[in-house]
Each structure stands twice: as structure tokens, then as C-alpha cells.
Amino acid sequence: MKLWRGGRLATLAGEQGWGLIADGAMLVDGDGMLQWVGQSAEAPVADEVAELHGALVTPGLVDCHTHLVYGGNRANEFEQRLHGQSYAEIARAGGGIKSTVAATRGATEAELLASATKRALALIAEGVTTLEVKSGYGLDADTEARMLRVARRLASLGVDVRTTYLAAHALPPEFADADDYIAAACQWLPALHREGLVDAVDAFCEHIAFSPAQVARVFDTAQRLGLPVKLHAEQLSDQGGARLAASYRALSCDHLEYLGPAGIQAMAEAGTVAVLLPGAFYALRETQLPPLEGLREAGVPIAIATDHNPGSSPTLSPLLMMNMACVLFRMTPEEALRGLTVNGARALGLRDRGQLVAGQRADFCVWDGGHPRELAACFGHNPLVERVLKGNQGEA
Ligand code: DI6
Ligand code: FE
């Protein structure tokens, strides 16, 4: 057993509040779980003791929505958008997701691993301890599998990885008919699942992607396999995606700028987490704000994530997302931190992390700071001192 003591703990215990313990301690057992959390003065005796010297401690960050594995980059589209073309126009003209699909298909597993490793290390360096990675730039059986294998291999960097099958991301060029492609995407899933490559199933429900009826076919397949679902919903328009996802008791609906009251209600009733993605909102210069007040009133848990991808959100900074969630969406710093910890974990169906309370995993971050609000107030900074994954130090 190891005792960490003398820290300023933001435990996030309970449903709201920082759960601050000014001079706090945590006892970690041999399995990397928190055995006890409380005041340093009341801490149990332990064989090993680490002094935190008053540093700020929060739960480890959970980045619950990324597209981290891909080939190439899309900085050219950044320029195109600056010259007035929209994200949807670029996509319809064969750029966007499809251009990353071409680059990803042309990359070997080793190449994909090398580029994804650099990105994962950047997230880890800002305190990420749990990382979700989606497929969706392969859009054929082989490349989707290759992406998911690479995602799994990122775990060797010292981060807990969750993988999501997102074959229903865009229509690949070899298919003329979206329904035919959906049938193929449904067919590939069981083998990937048998290989242990899939933790959840996602889709992109949008006028430039797939209809609710097509998404429902993907979700039916997931449900038959016992896999939970999530959805890229109402990012560019209200397609009724959130209502559909909620009817499958989706873990999360993500983006949600165009979410309406019916979708909010359905999510609240299903316990579906709202994952807001300020990086994509910012980079696409979106002006429609996600309905934060409605989500709060309905009691929908709100997570935030980087949505790292080469097109709409090429960021590797979860801390910047906290700041943007506050400045752009008017979330509170506490909501932003909960969004990147306990609610991010919920969006992945994980209940064993995201709060510093006994019984949870000992995944935590030690920061050079006094109050947790500082993490959201500053931007372009990285005050991480140490990152601990399941009780193991030296991962930062
Ligand atoms: N929405 C997103 O933000 C990512 N996928 C999606 O459906 C972006 C994908 C990309 O532009 O490459
Ligand atoms: Fe996304």
C-alpha cells in the first residue's frame, strides 16, 4: 500500500462541487485502486509514503471522443475554409473524411502506429489516463481492423484505451449506394468483435453522412452483439439522431449543436451522456451553440473531449478544451473538469474512474496549481507535474 499525502485534492465526489480536501491523502492498494481518501491528518499508516507538497490533485483525464489513428493531414482544408468553403462543401467535393480515408488505406500498421503514438503521447503529457479511439477512416474490413489494432496497441504507452467501431462515418468511393455500404459495415462487425477490437459502436448521423434509418441498422447489429452504442448527432443539423440513439440507450450523443428539446428529453430519460466538442465548434467557426441550459435543466450529464481528428478538430490539448468549453459554451470550470473526468468516463460506460473516492481506480494527475479552476482559466499552458495510472507513477 502506498499513501500519497499533503495534496490539495479536487475529488469531484458526489454529483456536484469540487469535493475539495485542502490537505488530503489517498491510499492506493496493490491493485492500483483507491483504498481510502481523506484528510492527511487522519490517514492510515502505509509502508510507502509520497509527499505532494500542497500540489493540486485531480482525477486523471478521460478523453472520451477521439479519431486518433489516421494517415495524412488536412491542413489544406484549413486554408480552403479560410477562403470561404464550408466543411460540408469540402466533404461533398470528395475532401474531408474521404481524403483521410485514402491516406489511411495507404498507410501500413507501423506507420499508423508511429503517427498515432506521437498524438497519444501529447494527450498523455496533459494528463489523459483513459483514451477513446474510433475507427472510421478505413471504411473497408481490413483498414478498419488495422485502425482498431493500432488503437489497442497505444495502451502500451501507459494509457487505458477504449475502442469504438465507426465504419458508418462516410460513404467510401467503391460504394454507390449508402444502404449497400451499411450492410457491409454491419457484416464486418462480428469478426472485429470476436477479435476483441470493439468496445462500442458509433455512427455519423448527418445529411452528409447517414440517415437515422441507416444508423438504426448499425445499432441493431451492435445490440445483437451486446455492444453499447454512441452517436455523432446533430453536429450540422437536427436529424433526430439523439432521439434514435436514446431509444437504444446510447452511452453518449456527441457534438449536439443542433439538438432540440425532444432530443434532450429522450437523452435525459435514457441516461445518455451529452459529449460537447468545443474544438470542432471552434475550428469550423460554428455559431450555433449546443443547448447547454436545456441539458443542465434536464439533468443530462455533460462530458467534453478533444474530438481529435485531422479535419474538424486537430487539437491535442484537453486543457484547451476545458478553457474553450467555458469561454465558448459558458460551461463552468467545474463542469469542464467533470466533463473531462467522471462524465467522460460515463460516456464510455465506465463507472470505476473519474472521481477520487475509495473503490475507484488510482488514476490521477498532480498539477502545479492551487485551485482546480486554474486548469480551465488558463490556456496554452501545461501545469502537469505527474500522472499516475492505476497507482503507477512516472507516466507523465
Ligand atoms: N464529426 C467529426 O467531428 C469528425 N467526424 C465526425 O463525424 C470529423 C471527421 C473528419 O472531418 O475527418
Ligand atoms: Fe468525432
Tab-separated table of C-alpha atoms and ligand atoms in Angstrom:
chain	number	residue	atom	x	y	z
A	1	MET	CA	0.000	0.000	0.000
A	2	LYS	CA	1.194	3.465	-0.829
A	3	LEU	CA	-0.004	6.693	0.756
A	4	TRP	CA	0.019	9.986	-1.146
A	5	ARG	CA	-0.400	12.821	1.304
A	6	GLY	CA	-0.315	16.607	1.600
A	7	GLY	CA	-2.189	17.319	-1.636
A	8	ARG	CA	-4.992	19.717	-2.484
A	9	LEU	CA	-7.474	17.148	-3.719
A	10	ALA	CA	-10.300	18.007	-6.108
A	11	THR	CA	-12.068	14.686	-5.604
A	12	LEU	CA	-15.260	15.526	-7.584
A	13	ALA	CA	-17.044	13.246	-5.110
A	14	GLY	CA	-20.827	13.296	-5.426
A	15	GLU	CA	-22.840	14.754	-8.295
A	16	GLN	CA	-21.628	18.332	-7.958
A	17	GLY	CA	-18.990	20.516	-6.355
A	18	TRP	CA	-15.230	20.224	-6.498
A	19	GLY	CA	-15.097	17.907	-3.492
A	20	LEU	CA	-12.051	19.812	-2.239
A	21	ILE	CA	-9.866	18.428	0.535
A	22	ALA	CA	-7.328	21.145	1.348
A	23	ASP	CA	-4.754	18.822	2.924
A	24	GLY	CA	-5.743	15.453	1.544
A	25	ALA	CA	-4.330	11.967	1.255
A	26	MET	CA	-5.023	8.858	-0.827
A	27	LEU	CA	-4.153	5.278	-0.003
A	28	VAL	CA	-3.539	3.113	-3.074
A	29	ASP	CA	-3.622	-0.687	-2.838
A	30	GLY	CA	-1.521	-3.219	-4.729
A	31	ASP	CA	-4.156	-3.483	-7.476
A	32	GLY	CA	-3.919	0.229	-8.233
A	33	MET	CA	-7.235	1.082	-6.611
A	34	LEU	CA	-8.010	3.859	-4.143
A	35	GLN	CA	-8.480	2.195	-0.747
A	36	TRP	CA	-9.048	5.331	1.257
A	37	VAL	CA	-9.295	9.103	0.583
A	38	GLY	CA	-9.494	11.775	3.289
A	39	GLN	CA	-7.585	14.322	5.391
A	40	SER	CA	-3.844	13.763	5.629
A	41	ALA	CA	-4.095	14.064	9.422
A	42	GLU	CA	-6.438	11.067	9.543
A	43	ALA	CA	-4.606	8.895	7.017
A	44	PRO	CA	-3.928	5.248	7.822
A	45	VAL	CA	-0.358	4.022	8.174
A	46	ALA	CA	1.252	2.744	4.952
A	47	ASP	CA	4.552	1.063	4.018
A	48	GLU	CA	5.346	3.724	1.418
A	49	VAL	CA	4.607	7.450	1.571
A	50	ALA	CA	4.779	10.102	-1.159
A	51	GLU	CA	4.563	13.786	-0.237
A	52	LEU	CA	2.523	16.003	-2.549
A	53	HIS	CA	3.797	19.276	-1.015
A	54	GLY	CA	0.474	21.057	-1.426
A	55	ALA	CA	0.145	20.344	-5.156
A	56	LEU	CA	-3.280	20.175	-6.808
A	57	VAL	CA	-4.560	16.645	-7.496
A	58	THR	CA	-7.477	15.777	-9.770
A	59	PRO	CA	-8.767	12.539	-11.260
A	60	GLY	CA	-6.923	11.504	-14.433
A	61	LEU	CA	-8.380	13.000	-17.605
A	62	VAL	CA	-10.678	10.877	-19.754
A	63	ASP	CA	-10.697	11.874	-23.431
A	64	CYS	CA	-13.887	10.070	-24.433
A	65	HIS	CA	-14.032	11.020	-28.124
A	66	THR	CA	-11.043	10.921	-30.483
A	67	HIS	CA	-10.219	9.861	-34.011
A	68	LEU	CA	-6.537	9.494	-33.165
A	69	VAL	CA	-5.484	6.871	-35.731
A	70	TYR	CA	-5.221	8.021	-39.355
A	71	GLY	CA	-2.868	8.759	-42.225
A	72	GLY	CA	-2.028	12.157	-43.695
A	73	ASN	CA	-3.283	15.539	-42.563
A	74	ARG	CA	-5.796	18.099	-43.780
A	75	ALA	CA	-4.148	21.475	-43.254
A	76	ASN	CA	-5.065	22.216	-46.890
A	77	GLU	CA	-8.731	22.179	-45.869
A	78	PHE	CA	-7.987	24.654	-43.127
A	79	GLU	CA	-6.841	27.003	-45.887
A	80	GLN	CA	-9.866	26.179	-48.044
A	81	ARG	CA	-12.214	27.006	-45.182
A	82	LEU	CA	-10.378	30.285	-44.609
A	83	HIS	CA	-11.095	31.059	-48.267
A	84	GLY	CA	-14.801	30.582	-47.625
A	85	GLN	CA	-15.562	26.927	-48.393
A	86	SER	CA	-17.624	25.159	-45.742
A	87	TYR	CA	-16.807	21.828	-44.081
A	88	ALA	CA	-19.865	20.272	-45.750
A	89	GLU	CA	-18.904	21.644	-49.194
A	90	ILE	CA	-15.385	20.255	-48.893
A	91	ALA	CA	-16.830	16.894	-47.834
A	92	ARG	CA	-19.286	16.796	-50.762
A	93	ALA	CA	-16.439	17.605	-53.174
A	94	GLY	CA	-14.615	14.449	-52.058
A	95	GLY	CA	-12.329	16.050	-49.466
A	96	GLY	CA	-12.963	15.808	-45.782
A	97	ILE	CA	-13.272	12.357	-44.246
A	98	LYS	CA	-12.821	10.725	-47.671
A	99	SER	CA	-9.385	12.244	-48.177
A	100	THR	CA	-8.264	10.889	-44.804
A	101	VAL	CA	-9.702	7.502	-45.792
A	102	ALA	CA	-7.433	7.438	-48.847
A	103	ALA	CA	-4.380	8.361	-46.758
A	104	THR	CA	-5.250	5.827	-44.067
A	105	ARG	CA	-5.768	2.980	-46.522
A	106	GLY	CA	-2.341	3.764	-47.940
A	107	ALA	CA	-0.593	3.594	-44.565
A	108	THR	CA	0.887	0.466	-43.000
A	109	GLU	CA	0.091	-0.604	-39.463
A	110	ALA	CA	3.568	0.540	-38.411
A	111	GLU	CA	3.059	3.962	-39.993
A	112	LEU	CA	-0.337	4.402	-38.375
A	113	LEU	CA	1.103	3.331	-35.039
A	114	ALA	CA	4.012	5.770	-35.314
A	115	SER	CA	1.817	8.798	-36.022
A	116	ALA	CA	-0.869	7.835	-33.504
A	117	THR	CA	1.811	7.274	-30.844
A	118	LYS	CA	3.013	10.875	-31.146
A	119	ARG	CA	-0.540	12.139	-30.752
A	120	ALA	CA	-1.311	9.858	-27.826
A	121	LEU	CA	1.885	10.985	-26.075
A	122	ALA	CA	0.779	14.597	-26.436
A	123	LEU	CA	-2.566	13.786	-24.775
A	124	ILE	CA	-0.804	11.784	-22.063
A	125	ALA	CA	1.525	14.719	-21.416
A	126	GLU	CA	-1.537	16.796	-20.483
A	127	GLY	CA	-2.887	14.214	-18.059
A	128	VAL	CA	-5.006	11.819	-20.113
A	129	THR	CA	-5.258	8.416	-18.423
A	130	THR	CA	-8.202	6.992	-20.413
A	131	LEU	CA	-8.421	7.479	-24.145
A	132	GLU	CA	-11.174	6.518	-26.561
A	133	VAL	CA	-10.174	5.942	-30.193
A	134	LYS	CA	-12.577	5.463	-33.096
A	135	SER	CA	-12.127	3.683	-36.388
A	136	GLY	CA	-13.863	5.236	-39.384
A	137	TYR	CA	-11.065	6.224	-41.741
A	138	GLY	CA	-10.745	2.740	-43.205
A	139	LEU	CA	-14.290	2.041	-44.377
A	140	ASP	CA	-13.219	-1.399	-45.537
A	141	ALA	CA	-12.860	-4.509	-43.401
A	142	ASP	CA	-9.051	-4.612	-43.477
A	143	THR	CA	-8.368	-0.970	-42.785
A	144	GLU	CA	-10.995	-0.690	-40.061
A	145	ALA	CA	-9.356	-3.689	-38.358
A	146	ARG	CA	-5.895	-2.146	-38.807
A	147	MET	CA	-7.023	1.101	-37.189
A	148	LEU	CA	-8.546	-0.715	-34.228
A	149	ARG	CA	-5.437	-2.869	-33.728
A	150	VAL	CA	-3.276	0.243	-33.722
A	151	ALA	CA	-5.623	1.855	-31.206
A	152	ARG	CA	-5.306	-1.165	-28.901
A	153	ARG	CA	-1.515	-1.046	-29.173
A	154	LEU	CA	-1.485	2.530	-27.830
A	155	ALA	CA	-2.206	1.008	-24.412
A	156	SER	CA	1.496	0.107	-24.183
A	157	LEU	CA	2.198	3.847	-23.768
A	158	GLY	CA	0.581	3.653	-20.321
A	159	VAL	CA	-2.956	4.794	-21.043
A	160	ASP	CA	-6.218	2.860	-20.808
A	161	VAL	CA	-7.643	2.635	-24.337
A	162	ARG	CA	-11.289	2.116	-25.347
A	163	THR	CA	-12.031	1.425	-28.991
A	164	THR	CA	-15.129	2.371	-30.962
A	165	TYR	CA	-16.193	0.993	-34.347
A	166	LEU	CA	-17.212	3.916	-36.574
A	167	ALA	CA	-17.453	2.331	-40.022
A	168	ALA	CA	-20.658	4.341	-40.570
A	169	HIS	CA	-18.637	7.543	-40.818
A	170	ALA	CA	-18.761	8.291	-44.570
A	171	LEU	CA	-19.596	6.507	-47.810
A	172	PRO	CA	-16.397	5.037	-49.306
A	173	PRO	CA	-15.795	5.608	-53.037
A	174	GLU	CA	-16.266	1.957	-54.038
A	175	PHE	CA	-19.913	2.035	-52.907
A	176	ALA	CA	-22.545	3.897	-54.946
A	177	ASP	CA	-25.344	3.098	-52.537
A	178	ALA	CA	-25.284	4.011	-48.850
A	179	ASP	CA	-27.646	1.153	-47.901
A	180	ASP	CA	-25.308	-1.371	-49.520
A	181	TYR	CA	-22.392	0.088	-47.589
A	182	ILE	CA	-24.291	-0.041	-44.291
A	183	ALA	CA	-24.994	-3.733	-44.953
A	184	ALA	CA	-21.256	-4.330	-45.450
A	185	ALA	CA	-20.302	-2.310	-42.348
A	186	CYS	CA	-22.760	-4.420	-40.315
A	187	GLN	CA	-21.239	-7.597	-41.748
A	188	TRP	CA	-17.674	-6.699	-40.725
A	189	LEU	CA	-18.536	-6.028	-37.100
A	190	PRO	CA	-18.939	-9.561	-35.643
A	191	ALA	CA	-15.428	-10.663	-36.654
A	192	LEU	CA	-13.858	-7.490	-35.252
A	193	HIS	CA	-15.805	-8.005	-32.062
A	194	ARG	CA	-14.633	-11.633	-31.827
A	195	GLU	CA	-11.052	-10.386	-32.174
A	196	GLY	CA	-11.671	-8.211	-29.105
A	197	LEU	CA	-11.215	-4.988	-31.036
A	198	VAL	CA	-14.515	-3.252	-30.270
A	199	ASP	CA	-15.811	-1.751	-27.029
A	200	ALA	CA	-18.633	0.336	-28.544
A	201	VAL	CA	-20.236	1.235	-31.877
A	202	ASP	CA	-20.660	4.768	-33.227
A	203	ALA	CA	-22.081	6.321	-36.412
A	204	PHE	CA	-22.283	9.738	-38.050
A	205	CYS	CA	-25.930	10.735	-38.461
A	206	GLU	CA	-25.943	13.757	-40.774
A	207	HIS	CA	-27.079	14.930	-44.186
A	208	ILE	CA	-23.513	14.481	-45.454
A	209	ALA	CA	-23.286	11.024	-43.840
A	210	PHE	CA	-26.002	8.522	-42.837
A	211	SER	CA	-29.750	8.750	-42.152
A	212	PRO	CA	-31.395	7.712	-38.885
A	213	ALA	CA	-32.785	4.611	-40.629
A	214	GLN	CA	-29.276	3.589	-41.739
A	215	VAL	CA	-27.850	4.280	-38.281
A	216	ALA	CA	-30.631	2.118	-36.786
A	217	ARG	CA	-29.397	-0.850	-38.830
A	218	VAL	CA	-25.890	-0.400	-37.421
A	219	PHE	CA	-27.277	-0.088	-33.893
A	220	ASP	CA	-29.413	-3.226	-34.342
A	221	THR	CA	-26.257	-5.149	-35.256
A	222	ALA	CA	-24.420	-3.738	-32.248
A	223	GLN	CA	-27.304	-4.614	-29.972
A	224	ARG	CA	-27.372	-8.223	-31.204
A	225	LEU	CA	-23.694	-8.477	-30.276
A	226	GLY	CA	-24.278	-6.880	-26.878
A	227	LEU	CA	-22.196	-3.810	-27.757
A	228	PRO	CA	-23.160	-0.355	-26.462
A	229	VAL	CA	-23.725	2.458	-28.962
A	230	LYS	CA	-22.962	6.175	-29.234
A	231	LEU	CA	-23.681	8.678	-31.975
A	232	HIS	CA	-22.257	11.721	-33.756
A	233	ALA	CA	-25.597	13.508	-33.578
A	234	GLU	CA	-26.948	16.923	-34.587
A	235	GLN	CA	-23.494	18.348	-35.417
A	236	LEU	CA	-24.533	20.256	-38.537
A	237	SER	CA	-28.325	19.865	-38.473
A	238	ASP	CA	-31.103	18.271	-36.369
A	239	GLN	CA	-31.658	14.826	-37.847
A	240	GLY	CA	-33.405	13.352	-34.800
A	241	GLY	CA	-30.258	11.332	-34.169
A	242	ALA	CA	-30.253	11.876	-30.421
A	243	ARG	CA	-33.807	10.519	-30.084
A	244	LEU	CA	-32.842	7.473	-32.111
A	245	ALA	CA	-29.675	6.886	-30.062
A	246	ALA	CA	-31.570	7.306	-26.794
A	247	SER	CA	-34.039	4.639	-27.917
A	248	TYR	CA	-31.019	2.271	-27.977
A	249	ARG	CA	-29.961	3.557	-24.536
A	250	ALA	CA	-26.829	5.022	-26.103
A	251	LEU	CA	-23.870	5.713	-23.837
A	252	SER	CA	-23.496	9.157	-25.401
A	253	CYS	CA	-24.536	11.536	-28.135
A	254	ASP	CA	-21.704	13.729	-29.303
A	255	HIS	CA	-21.432	17.252	-30.840
A	256	LEU	CA	-25.142	18.250	-30.408
A	257	GLU	CA	-25.012	21.879	-31.551
A	258	TYR	CA	-28.396	21.439	-33.298
A	259	LEU	CA	-30.002	19.309	-30.560
A	260	GLY	CA	-33.613	20.272	-29.820
A	261	PRO	CA	-35.875	19.819	-26.751
A	262	ALA	CA	-37.207	16.400	-27.845
A	263	GLY	CA	-33.665	15.057	-28.160
A	264	ILE	CA	-32.700	16.468	-24.767
A	265	GLN	CA	-35.731	14.848	-23.146
A	266	ALA	CA	-35.007	11.488	-24.743
A	267	MET	CA	-31.359	11.624	-23.626
A	268	ALA	CA	-32.358	12.532	-20.069
A	269	GLU	CA	-34.760	9.589	-19.893
A	270	ALA	CA	-32.216	7.146	-21.310
A	271	GLY	CA	-29.324	8.354	-19.131
A	272	THR	CA	-27.341	9.199	-22.272
A	273	VAL	CA	-24.333	11.493	-21.750
A	274	ALA	CA	-24.015	14.659	-23.871
A	275	VAL	CA	-20.442	14.922	-25.168
A	276	LEU	CA	-19.707	18.506	-26.222
A	277	LEU	CA	-16.744	19.103	-28.517
A	278	PRO	CA	-15.587	22.718	-28.406
A	279	GLY	CA	-12.584	22.049	-30.667
A	280	ALA	CA	-14.802	21.217	-33.648
A	281	PHE	CA	-17.153	24.107	-32.838
A	282	TYR	CA	-14.173	26.473	-32.792
A	283	ALA	CA	-12.330	25.160	-35.841
A	284	LEU	CA	-15.455	25.152	-38.017
A	285	ARG	CA	-16.389	28.610	-36.735
A	286	GLU	CA	-19.783	27.174	-35.834
A	287	THR	CA	-22.180	29.788	-34.479
A	288	GLN	CA	-24.992	27.503	-33.260
A	289	LEU	CA	-24.256	26.799	-29.596
A	290	PRO	CA	-25.130	23.421	-28.067
A	291	PRO	CA	-28.198	23.778	-25.784
A	292	LEU	CA	-26.253	23.873	-22.524
A	293	GLU	CA	-29.067	25.334	-20.418
A	294	GLY	CA	-31.559	22.743	-21.660
A	295	LEU	CA	-29.121	19.913	-20.934
A	296	ARG	CA	-28.492	21.260	-17.435
A	297	GLU	CA	-32.193	21.663	-16.693
A	298	ALA	CA	-32.943	18.140	-17.871
A	299	GLY	CA	-30.082	16.761	-15.766
A	300	VAL	CA	-28.204	15.247	-18.724
A	301	PRO	CA	-24.569	14.540	-17.700
A	302	ILE	CA	-22.210	16.622	-19.837
A	303	ALA	CA	-18.774	15.458	-20.962
A	304	ILE	CA	-16.218	17.264	-23.094
A	305	ALA	CA	-13.496	15.769	-25.290
A	306	THR	CA	-10.894	16.767	-27.850
A	307	ASP	CA	-12.588	15.013	-30.819
A	308	HIS	CA	-9.036	14.939	-32.140
A	309	ASN	CA	-9.241	14.377	-35.902
A	310	PRO	CA	-7.363	15.778	-38.887
A	311	GLY	CA	-10.318	17.785	-40.211
A	312	SER	CA	-12.672	19.476	-37.808
A	313	SER	CA	-10.674	19.325	-34.571
A	314	PRO	CA	-6.912	18.896	-34.979
A	315	THR	CA	-6.160	19.617	-31.331
A	316	LEU	CA	-4.155	17.551	-28.859
A	317	SER	CA	-4.957	19.641	-25.819
A	318	PRO	CA	-7.644	18.529	-23.392
A	319	LEU	CA	-6.823	21.528	-21.190
A	320	LEU	CA	-7.544	23.900	-24.057
A	321	MET	CA	-10.884	22.109	-24.486
A	322	MET	CA	-11.682	22.888	-20.848
A	323	ASN	CA	-10.989	26.551	-21.466
A	324	MET	CA	-12.991	26.573	-24.709
A	325	ALA	CA	-15.917	24.772	-23.063
A	326	CYS	CA	-16.073	27.667	-20.601
A	327	VAL	CA	-15.371	30.574	-22.950
A	328	LEU	CA	-17.352	29.353	-25.966
A	329	PHE	CA	-20.126	27.275	-24.362
A	330	ARG	CA	-20.316	29.054	-20.991
A	331	MET	CA	-19.738	25.893	-19.014
A	332	THR	CA	-18.349	26.407	-15.514
A	333	PRO	CA	-14.753	25.315	-14.776
A	334	GLU	CA	-16.205	22.634	-12.500
A	335	GLU	CA	-18.465	21.339	-15.282
A	336	ALA	CA	-15.485	21.355	-17.630
A	337	LEU	CA	-13.355	19.273	-15.248
A	338	ARG	CA	-16.226	16.866	-14.576
A	339	GLY	CA	-16.693	16.719	-18.333
A	340	LEU	CA	-13.123	15.521	-18.818
A	341	THR	CA	-13.174	13.097	-15.900
A	342	VAL	CA	-16.241	11.478	-14.350
A	343	ASN	CA	-18.677	12.325	-17.140
A	344	GLY	CA	-16.159	11.412	-19.837
A	345	ALA	CA	-15.874	8.024	-18.130
A	346	ARG	CA	-19.667	7.661	-18.102
A	347	ALA	CA	-19.754	8.420	-21.820
A	348	LEU	CA	-17.632	5.267	-22.187
A	349	GLY	CA	-19.792	3.267	-19.802
A	350	LEU	CA	-17.025	3.306	-17.161
A	351	ARG	CA	-18.023	3.756	-13.538
A	352	ASP	CA	-14.679	2.867	-11.953
A	353	ARG	CA	-12.874	6.153	-12.597
A	354	GLY	CA	-13.233	9.920	-12.762
A	355	GLN	CA	-13.538	10.657	-9.047
A	356	LEU	CA	-11.022	10.417	-6.233
A	357	VAL	CA	-13.055	8.232	-3.905
A	358	ALA	CA	-12.400	4.844	-2.323
A	359	GLY	CA	-13.134	1.981	-4.700
A	360	GLN	CA	-12.145	3.880	-7.863
A	361	ARG	CA	-9.007	3.309	-9.911
A	362	ALA	CA	-5.984	5.295	-8.722
A	363	ASP	CA	-5.807	7.304	-11.968
A	364	PHE	CA	-4.883	10.847	-11.061
A	365	CYS	CA	-2.963	13.964	-12.069
A	366	VAL	CA	-0.731	16.134	-9.940
A	367	TRP	CA	-0.690	19.747	-11.143
A	368	ASP	CA	1.352	22.837	-10.388
A	369	GLY	CA	-1.602	24.878	-9.167
A	370	GLY	CA	-3.657	25.836	-6.169
A	371	HIS	CA	-7.291	25.637	-7.209
A	372	PRO	CA	-8.751	23.364	-9.914
A	373	ARG	CA	-10.469	26.315	-11.601
A	374	GLU	CA	-6.996	27.361	-12.786
A	375	LEU	CA	-6.947	24.391	-15.167
A	376	ALA	CA	-9.811	25.922	-17.154
A	377	ALA	CA	-8.961	29.586	-16.692
A	378	CYS	CA	-5.544	29.418	-18.362
A	379	PHE	CA	-4.909	28.295	-21.914
A	380	GLY	CA	-1.815	27.344	-23.872
A	381	HIS	CA	-0.253	26.095	-20.648
A	382	ASN	CA	0.513	22.685	-19.265
A	383	PRO	CA	0.946	22.604	-15.485
A	384	LEU	CA	1.025	18.784	-15.250
A	385	VAL	CA	3.670	17.619	-12.779
A	386	GLU	CA	2.868	13.936	-12.622
A	387	ARG	CA	0.359	11.477	-13.985
A	388	VAL	CA	-0.499	8.288	-12.142
A	389	LEU	CA	-2.217	5.380	-13.892
A	390	LYS	CA	-3.556	2.612	-11.645
A	391	GLY	CA	-1.173	3.660	-8.933
A	392	ASN	CA	1.881	3.716	-11.208
A	393	GLN	CA	3.937	6.882	-11.323
A	394	GLY	CA	6.313	8.269	-13.870
A	395	GLU	CA	3.834	8.170	-16.722
A	396	ALA	CA	3.733	11.922	-17.367
B	1	DI6	N1	-17.565	14.585	-36.885
B	1	DI6	C1	-16.356	14.998	-36.526
B	1	DI6	O1	-16.133	15.982	-35.899
B	1	DI6	C2	-15.366	14.057	-37.011
B	1	DI6	N2	-16.186	13.024	-37.526
B	1	DI6	C3	-17.443	13.401	-37.482
B	1	DI6	O2	-18.359	12.699	-37.862
B	1	DI6	C4	-14.570	14.713	-38.077
B	1	DI6	C5	-14.085	13.798	-39.102
B	1	DI6	C6	-13.228	14.462	-40.125
B	1	DI6	O3	-13.505	15.577	-40.588
B	1	DI6	O4	-12.241	13.817	-40.517
B	2	FE	FE	-15.887	12.934	-33.885
